[in-house]
mmCIF file of C-alpha atoms in Angstrom:
data_model
loop_
_atom_site.group_PDB
_atom_site.id
_atom_site.type_symbol
_atom_site.label_atom_id
_atom_site.label_comp_id
_atom_site.label_asym_id
_atom_site.label_seq_id
_atom_site.Cartn_x
_atom_site.Cartn_y
_atom_site.Cartn_z
ATOM 1 C CA HIS A 347 -11.103 -5.369 -11.720
ATOM 2 C CA ALA A 348 -13.026 -7.666 -9.241
ATOM 3 C CA LEU A 349 -13.170 -6.155 -6.014
ATOM 4 C CA TRP A 350 -11.481 -7.539 -3.028
ATOM 5 C CA ARG A 351 -12.394 -7.409 0.737
ATOM 6 C CA PRO A 352 -10.182 -8.404 3.483
ATOM 7 C CA GLU A 353 -11.417 -11.245 5.682
ATOM 8 C CA GLY A 354 -12.585 -9.176 9.058
ATOM 9 C CA MET A 355 -11.978 -5.956 7.488
ATOM 10 C CA ASP A 356 -15.179 -3.712 6.354
ATOM 11 C CA PHE A 357 -13.281 -2.422 3.333
ATOM 12 C CA ILE A 358 -13.405 -3.014 -0.008
ATOM 13 C CA VAL A 359 -10.654 -1.770 -2.766
ATOM 14 C CA SER A 360 -9.792 -2.677 -5.889
ATOM 15 C CA PRO A 361 -6.488 -3.989 -6.743
ATOM 16 C CA GLN A 362 -4.458 -3.292 -10.022
ATOM 17 C CA ASP A 363 -1.823 -5.827 -11.429
ATOM 18 C CA ARG A 364 1.048 -3.507 -10.963
ATOM 19 C CA CYS A 365 4.060 -4.311 -7.727
ATOM 20 C CA VAL A 366 4.064 -2.283 -4.340
ATOM 21 C CA ASN A 367 7.601 -1.829 -5.117
ATOM 22 C CA TRP A 368 7.145 -0.392 -8.052
ATOM 23 C CA TRP A 369 5.433 2.449 -6.679
ATOM 24 C CA THR A 370 6.836 2.730 -3.259
ATOM 25 C CA LYS A 371 10.024 4.909 -2.313
ATOM 26 C CA GLY A 372 12.695 3.332 0.042
ATOM 27 C CA ASP A 373 11.782 5.623 2.707
ATOM 28 C CA ILE A 374 8.057 4.103 3.374
ATOM 29 C CA PHE A 375 9.414 0.765 3.511
ATOM 30 C CA ALA A 376 11.636 1.905 6.182
ATOM 31 C CA HIS A 377 9.422 3.402 8.445
ATOM 32 C CA PHE A 378 7.604 -0.191 8.465
ATOM 33 C CA ASP A 379 10.874 -1.613 8.937
ATOM 34 C CA VAL A 380 10.702 -4.282 5.725
ATOM 35 C CA PRO A 381 12.706 -4.676 2.473
ATOM 36 C CA SER A 382 11.158 -4.047 -0.571
ATOM 37 C CA ASP A 383 10.884 -7.383 -1.979
ATOM 38 C CA ASP A 384 9.336 -8.663 0.883
ATOM 39 C CA LEU A 385 6.702 -11.071 -0.198
ATOM 40 C CA GLN A 386 4.162 -9.610 2.368
ATOM 41 C CA TYR A 387 5.107 -6.081 1.175
ATOM 42 C CA GLY A 388 6.519 -5.150 -1.973
ATOM 43 C CA LYS A 389 5.943 -7.670 -4.533
ATOM 44 C CA GLN A 390 1.796 -7.712 -3.701
ATOM 45 C CA THR A 391 0.069 -6.017 -6.040
ATOM 46 C CA GLN A 392 -1.074 -2.421 -5.192
ATOM 47 C CA PRO A 393 -4.841 -1.327 -4.097
ATOM 48 C CA LYS A 394 -6.307 1.542 -6.021
ATOM 49 C CA ALA A 395 -6.191 4.282 -3.108
ATOM 50 C CA TRP A 396 -8.763 6.314 -5.380
ATOM 51 C CA MET A 397 -11.709 3.813 -5.521
ATOM 52 C CA PHE A 398 -12.819 2.152 -2.330
ATOM 53 C CA LEU A 399 -15.969 1.543 0.042
ATOM 54 C CA LEU A 400 -15.793 0.774 3.763
ATOM 55 C CA LYS A 401 -18.282 0.979 6.425
ATOM 56 C CA VAL A 402 -18.072 2.890 9.409
ATOM 57 C CA ASN A 403 -16.950 1.257 12.468
ATOM 58 C CA ALA A 404 -14.058 1.439 15.217
ATOM 59 C CA LYS A 405 -11.449 -0.849 12.589
ATOM 60 C CA THR A 406 -11.884 1.348 9.721
ATOM 61 C CA ARG A 407 -11.514 4.572 11.758
ATOM 62 C CA ARG A 408 -8.582 3.192 13.250
ATOM 63 C CA LEU A 409 -7.020 2.091 9.852
ATOM 64 C CA MET A 410 -8.305 6.300 8.517
ATOM 65 C CA ARG A 411 -6.180 7.327 11.207
ATOM 66 C CA HIS A 412 -3.284 5.592 10.641
ATOM 67 C CA TRP A 413 -2.974 6.947 6.986
ATOM 68 C CA GLU A 414 -3.933 9.872 8.045
ATOM 69 C CA ASP A 415 -1.122 10.192 10.530
ATOM 70 C CA LEU A 416 1.389 8.600 8.038
ATOM 71 C CA MET A 417 0.311 11.140 5.408
ATOM 72 C CA ALA A 418 1.000 13.891 7.525
ATOM 73 C CA ASP A 419 4.954 12.947 7.320
ATOM 74 C CA ILE A 420 6.230 14.641 4.584
ATOM 75 C CA GLN A 421 8.849 12.663 4.268
ATOM 76 C CA LEU A 422 6.883 9.910 3.344
ATOM 77 C CA VAL A 423 4.284 11.315 0.815
ATOM 78 C CA GLY A 424 6.551 13.741 -0.402
ATOM 79 C CA ASP A 425 8.565 14.278 -3.992
ATOM 80 C CA ALA A 426 12.036 14.557 -2.068
ATOM 81 C CA PRO A 427 14.341 11.918 -2.498
ATOM 82 C CA SER A 428 14.272 9.490 -0.685
ATOM 83 C CA ILE A 429 16.884 8.877 2.098
ATOM 84 C CA ALA A 430 16.804 5.189 2.722
ATOM 85 C CA PRO A 431 17.732 3.202 -0.896
ATOM 86 C CA ASN A 432 14.741 2.964 -3.717
ATOM 87 C CA PRO A 433 13.198 -0.408 -4.556
ATOM 88 C CA LYS A 434 15.410 -1.349 -7.972
ATOM 89 C CA THR A 435 12.494 -1.552 -9.671
ATOM 90 C CA TYR A 436 11.301 1.514 -8.149
ATOM 91 C CA LYS A 437 9.263 4.148 -10.762
ATOM 92 C CA GLN A 438 7.705 7.309 -8.889
ATOM 93 C CA ASN A 439 6.146 6.860 -5.481
ATOM 94 C CA ARG A 440 2.027 7.223 -5.568
ATOM 95 C CA HIS A 441 2.279 8.776 -2.280
ATOM 96 C CA ASP A 442 -1.325 8.017 -0.926
ATOM 97 C CA GLN A 443 -1.356 4.759 -2.642
ATOM 98 C CA ALA A 444 1.389 3.548 -1.733
ATOM 99 C CA LEU A 445 0.766 4.075 2.352
ATOM 100 C CA LEU A 446 -2.624 2.508 2.073
ATOM 101 C CA ALA A 447 -1.121 -0.305 0.391
ATOM 102 C CA MET A 448 1.275 -0.507 3.065
ATOM 103 C CA LEU A 449 -1.005 -0.376 5.810
ATOM 104 C CA LEU A 450 -3.367 -2.825 4.125
ATOM 105 C CA HIS A 451 -0.217 -5.328 4.297
ATOM 106 C CA ALA A 452 1.082 -4.654 7.227
ATOM 107 C CA SER A 453 -2.686 -5.589 8.746
ATOM 108 C CA LEU A 454 -1.889 -9.254 6.823
ATOM 109 C CA VAL A 455 -4.281 -8.214 3.986
ATOM 110 C CA ASP A 456 -3.051 -10.674 0.733
ATOM 111 C CA THR A 457 -3.607 -9.110 -2.401
ATOM 112 C CA GLY A 458 -2.191 -11.057 -4.215
ATOM 113 C CA LEU A 459 1.381 -11.299 -6.168
ATOM 114 C CA CYS A 460 1.641 -9.068 -8.542
ATOM 115 C CA SER A 461 2.442 -10.290 -12.145
ATOM 116 C CA THR A 462 6.582 -9.560 -11.943
ATOM 117 C CA TYR A 463 6.591 -12.373 -9.408
ATOM 118 C CA ARG A 464 3.694 -14.610 -10.054
ATOM 119 C CA GLY A 465 4.864 -18.436 -10.770
ATOM 120 C CA ALA A 466 8.817 -17.077 -9.305
#
């Protein structure tokens, strides 16, 4: 996969061709107040949380702080059943990866539509 660098951010991540709404439980979508089929969130490719580079600066520190704060919410990252309905396409919660994807998409980062929704 090609590396992807969001414009205006010093953050590089490798996307995968999996949909965010496959790997993100309903509580996370509810926390961000967006439906799981939203083009900006649920239908985008999910970035790989285990493979990224960042330049340490105020913007990336803020992003990491937000990610850390979200990771402290056990309902969002735990394996307990979601209180909010899960997406119809939901397979399993990918915890830190799901939250990173949602933060990047909240920053108006476009990782591209996942294969399921291309050409739809």
